[in-house]
Amino acid sequence: MTTTSPQGRTELLRPDGSPVRVLVVDDELSITDLLSMALRYEGWQIRSAGTGHAAMRAAREFRPDAVVLDMVLPDMDGLTVLGRLRRELPEVPVLFLTGKDAVEDRIAGLTAGGDDYVTKPFSLEEVVARLRGLIRRAAGTGRRSESVLVVGDLTLDEDSHEVSRGGEDIHLTATEFELLRFLMRNPRRVLSKAQILDRVWSYDFGGQANVVELYISYLRRKIDAGREPMIHTRRGAGYLIKPAAS
């Protein structure tokens, strides 16, 4: 749900009309203070935590709509916190903060179920934009719809958020679900990275189009693992989904 503030900004709201809730987790007080100030300016309710254990307590009490999570915390790493969050709040989108530039570290966070990442140092505008995209996608996957998408033996229920192939249930993160839905709404059609970024991420990814490749690889592991492939690459053009060859 959205509304327009007196300042002309489009505000995101929860379905009951209350402000969006964001949990900020970082052990650097200067970062949590800065992020909290910027996010409150968006009209959102903010809770902060400096350790993994404090983050879990806050998540249980606060029930956030999104989480900003540092990869390195004093008592446990961000991946451990994410795993515990996913058990209690499986659909909440998570934006990782990382000071590491290695692609392997980013892949680890996304593979573990994170929905996006920002590398320190970051701009506040970028964090806000990415959070807006994550929150909109999470809300969109929860909207009621009459359609069940079917491509070959793969089904995606937009109503219940359930995905299965050959009768076997497949668990997807919110971002993976949105990417698969976009592919399944356009079966046999080649979709470019730019089209996918615009539809799934809903903002300019700053040239980091390799995130599409990462998420395509995650979907393949879950959708095509041990089966005839359905997700295909057209080099220099993009990606498509079609029924598996019989």
mmCIF file of C-alpha atoms in Angstrom, residues 31-179:
data_model
loop_
_atom_site.group_PDB
_atom_site.id
_atom_site.type_symbol
_atom_site.label_atom_id
_atom_site.label_comp_id
_atom_site.label_asym_id
_atom_site.label_seq_id
_atom_site.Cartn_x
_atom_site.Cartn_y
_atom_site.Cartn_z
ATOM 1 C CA ILE A 31 26.029 3.423 10.838
ATOM 2 C CA THR A 32 22.841 2.413 12.653
ATOM 3 C CA ASP A 33 22.228 6.019 13.677
ATOM 4 C CA LEU A 34 22.769 7.305 10.145
ATOM 5 C CA LEU A 35 20.589 4.642 8.538
ATOM 6 C CA SER A 36 17.867 5.019 11.157
ATOM 7 C CA MET A 37 17.733 8.765 10.562
ATOM 8 C CA ALA A 38 17.498 8.344 6.778
ATOM 9 C CA LEU A 39 14.859 5.620 6.966
ATOM 10 C CA ARG A 40 12.747 7.499 9.495
ATOM 11 C CA TYR A 41 12.744 10.384 7.006
ATOM 12 C CA GLU A 42 10.904 7.984 4.679
ATOM 13 C CA GLY A 43 8.185 7.725 7.308
ATOM 14 C CA TRP A 44 9.163 4.206 8.364
ATOM 15 C CA GLN A 45 9.391 2.769 11.876
ATOM 16 C CA ILE A 46 12.939 1.711 12.699
ATOM 17 C CA ARG A 47 14.431 -0.651 15.269
ATOM 18 C CA SER A 48 18.183 -1.185 15.521
ATOM 19 C CA ALA A 49 20.414 -3.894 16.981
ATOM 20 C CA GLY A 50 24.164 -4.266 17.392
ATOM 21 C CA THR A 51 24.498 -8.044 17.785
ATOM 22 C CA GLY A 52 22.996 -11.147 16.273
ATOM 23 C CA HIS A 53 21.199 -12.126 19.475
ATOM 24 C CA ALA A 54 19.762 -8.619 19.856
ATOM 25 C CA ALA A 55 18.648 -8.759 16.229
ATOM 26 C CA MET A 56 16.703 -11.971 16.813
ATOM 27 C CA ARG A 57 14.999 -10.549 19.907
ATOM 28 C CA ALA A 58 14.080 -7.406 17.980
ATOM 29 C CA ALA A 59 12.770 -9.423 15.029
ATOM 30 C CA ARG A 60 10.447 -11.434 17.265
ATOM 31 C CA GLU A 61 9.067 -8.322 18.963
ATOM 32 C CA PHE A 62 9.121 -5.859 16.057
ATOM 33 C CA ARG A 63 8.073 -8.170 13.180
ATOM 34 C CA PRO A 64 9.880 -6.068 10.538
ATOM 35 C CA ASP A 65 8.878 -5.764 6.879
ATOM 36 C CA ALA A 66 12.562 -5.662 5.867
ATOM 37 C CA VAL A 67 15.964 -6.142 7.504
ATOM 38 C CA VAL A 68 19.262 -4.373 6.835
ATOM 39 C CA LEU A 69 21.901 -6.833 8.057
ATOM 40 C CA ASP A 70 25.652 -6.405 8.424
ATOM 41 C CA MET A 71 27.679 -9.450 7.378
ATOM 42 C CA VAL A 72 30.056 -9.147 10.372
ATOM 43 C CA LEU A 73 28.707 -8.910 13.942
ATOM 44 C CA PRO A 74 30.446 -9.336 17.327
ATOM 45 C CA ASP A 75 28.693 -12.549 18.370
ATOM 46 C CA MET A 76 27.873 -14.295 15.069
ATOM 47 C CA ASP A 77 28.160 -13.677 11.359
ATOM 48 C CA GLY A 78 25.354 -12.291 9.249
ATOM 49 C CA LEU A 79 24.755 -15.613 7.500
ATOM 50 C CA THR A 80 23.976 -17.256 10.840
ATOM 51 C CA VAL A 81 21.569 -14.462 11.723
ATOM 52 C CA LEU A 82 19.927 -14.801 8.318
ATOM 53 C CA GLY A 83 19.407 -18.521 8.811
ATOM 54 C CA ARG A 84 17.679 -17.929 12.142
ATOM 55 C CA LEU A 85 15.609 -15.091 10.687
ATOM 56 C CA ARG A 86 14.428 -17.290 7.835
ATOM 57 C CA ARG A 87 13.143 -19.901 10.293
ATOM 58 C CA GLU A 88 10.961 -17.330 12.065
ATOM 59 C CA LEU A 89 10.203 -14.845 9.277
ATOM 60 C CA PRO A 90 10.628 -16.816 6.042
ATOM 61 C CA GLU A 91 9.311 -14.088 3.742
ATOM 62 C CA VAL A 92 11.017 -10.998 5.177
ATOM 63 C CA PRO A 93 13.417 -9.440 2.615
ATOM 64 C CA VAL A 94 17.017 -8.984 3.784
ATOM 65 C CA LEU A 95 19.506 -6.408 2.472
ATOM 66 C CA PHE A 96 23.111 -7.278 3.373
ATOM 67 C CA LEU A 97 25.695 -4.654 4.263
ATOM 68 C CA THR A 98 29.217 -5.832 3.558
ATOM 69 C CA GLY A 99 32.617 -4.232 3.650
ATOM 70 C CA LYS A 100 34.063 -7.017 1.536
ATOM 71 C CA ASP A 101 34.568 -6.558 -2.186
ATOM 72 C CA ALA A 102 35.070 -10.218 -3.093
ATOM 73 C CA VAL A 103 32.343 -11.595 -5.341
ATOM 74 C CA GLU A 104 32.458 -14.835 -3.334
ATOM 75 C CA ASP A 105 31.267 -13.030 -0.195
ATOM 76 C CA ARG A 106 28.338 -11.476 -2.037
ATOM 77 C CA ILE A 107 27.417 -14.819 -3.577
ATOM 78 C CA ALA A 108 27.525 -16.463 -0.123
ATOM 79 C CA GLY A 109 25.022 -13.965 1.238
ATOM 80 C CA LEU A 110 22.650 -14.254 -1.697
ATOM 81 C CA THR A 111 22.912 -18.035 -1.834
ATOM 82 C CA ALA A 112 22.042 -18.227 1.858
ATOM 83 C CA GLY A 113 18.761 -16.448 1.144
ATOM 84 C CA GLY A 114 19.631 -12.759 1.214
ATOM 85 C CA ASP A 115 17.683 -10.693 -1.294
ATOM 86 C CA ASP A 116 20.180 -7.942 -2.102
ATOM 87 C CA TYR A 117 23.442 -6.402 -0.909
ATOM 88 C CA VAL A 118 25.185 -3.036 -0.605
ATOM 89 C CA THR A 119 28.955 -2.717 -0.259
ATOM 90 C CA LYS A 120 30.390 -0.280 2.269
ATOM 91 C CA PRO A 121 30.867 2.606 1.889
ATOM 92 C CA PHE A 122 27.359 3.148 0.521
ATOM 93 C CA SER A 123 25.081 6.073 -0.214
ATOM 94 C CA LEU A 124 21.932 6.475 1.855
ATOM 95 C CA GLU A 125 19.949 7.029 -1.336
ATOM 96 C CA GLU A 126 21.057 3.636 -2.642
ATOM 97 C CA VAL A 127 20.064 1.838 0.558
ATOM 98 C CA VAL A 128 16.636 3.507 0.542
ATOM 99 C CA ALA A 129 16.091 2.688 -3.135
ATOM 100 C CA ARG A 130 17.010 -0.946 -2.679
ATOM 101 C CA LEU A 131 14.847 -1.302 0.413
ATOM 102 C CA ARG A 132 11.907 0.239 -1.431
ATOM 103 C CA GLY A 133 12.351 -2.291 -4.219
ATOM 104 C CA LEU A 134 12.553 -5.226 -1.795
ATOM 105 C CA ILE A 135 9.506 -4.115 0.194
ATOM 106 C CA ARG A 136 7.435 -3.553 -2.950
ATOM 107 C CA ARG A 137 8.351 -6.996 -4.290
ATOM 108 C CA ALA A 138 7.558 -8.693 -0.982
ATOM 109 C CA ALA A 139 4.182 -6.925 -0.887
ATOM 110 C CA GLY A 140 3.528 -7.784 -4.527
ATOM 111 C CA THR A 141 4.092 -11.500 -4.007
ATOM 112 C CA GLY A 142 1.463 -11.372 -1.257
ATOM 113 C CA ARG A 143 -1.299 -9.837 -3.383
ATOM 114 C CA ARG A 144 -4.160 -12.137 -4.269
ATOM 115 C CA SER A 145 -4.342 -13.399 -7.822
ATOM 116 C CA GLU A 146 -6.505 -15.881 -9.661
ATOM 117 C CA SER A 147 -3.737 -17.240 -11.842
ATOM 118 C CA VAL A 148 -1.602 -20.318 -11.477
ATOM 119 C CA LEU A 149 1.267 -20.184 -13.936
ATOM 120 C CA VAL A 150 2.185 -23.465 -15.622
ATOM 121 C CA VAL A 151 5.141 -24.192 -17.881
ATOM 122 C CA GLY A 152 5.616 -27.892 -18.577
ATOM 123 C CA ASP A 153 5.634 -29.708 -15.228
ATOM 124 C CA LEU A 154 6.502 -26.496 -13.347
ATOM 125 C CA THR A 155 3.707 -24.630 -11.542
ATOM 126 C CA LEU A 156 3.731 -21.337 -9.664
ATOM 127 C CA ASP A 157 0.716 -20.338 -7.572
ATOM 128 C CA GLU A 158 0.575 -16.548 -7.270
ATOM 129 C CA ASP A 159 -2.113 -16.920 -4.611
ATOM 130 C CA SER A 160 -0.337 -19.196 -2.153
ATOM 131 C CA HIS A 161 3.250 -18.378 -3.214
ATOM 132 C CA GLU A 162 3.854 -22.100 -3.786
ATOM 133 C CA VAL A 163 6.105 -23.513 -6.488
ATOM 134 C CA SER A 164 6.450 -27.137 -7.528
ATOM 135 C CA ARG A 165 7.934 -29.179 -10.329
ATOM 136 C CA GLY A 166 6.670 -32.648 -11.078
ATOM 137 C CA GLY A 167 4.702 -32.503 -7.836
ATOM 138 C CA GLU A 168 7.817 -31.742 -5.746
ATOM 139 C CA ASP A 169 7.624 -28.542 -3.685
ATOM 140 C CA ILE A 170 10.371 -25.956 -4.256
ATOM 141 C CA HIS A 171 11.136 -23.218 -1.711
ATOM 142 C CA LEU A 172 12.161 -19.843 -3.158
ATOM 143 C CA THR A 173 13.138 -16.536 -1.607
ATOM 144 C CA ALA A 174 10.982 -13.504 -2.444
ATOM 145 C CA THR A 175 13.422 -12.359 -5.132
ATOM 146 C CA GLU A 176 13.763 -15.829 -6.661
ATOM 147 C CA PHE A 177 9.968 -16.111 -6.741
ATOM 148 C CA GLU A 178 9.608 -12.774 -8.530
ATOM 149 C CA LEU A 179 12.278 -13.697 -11.094
#
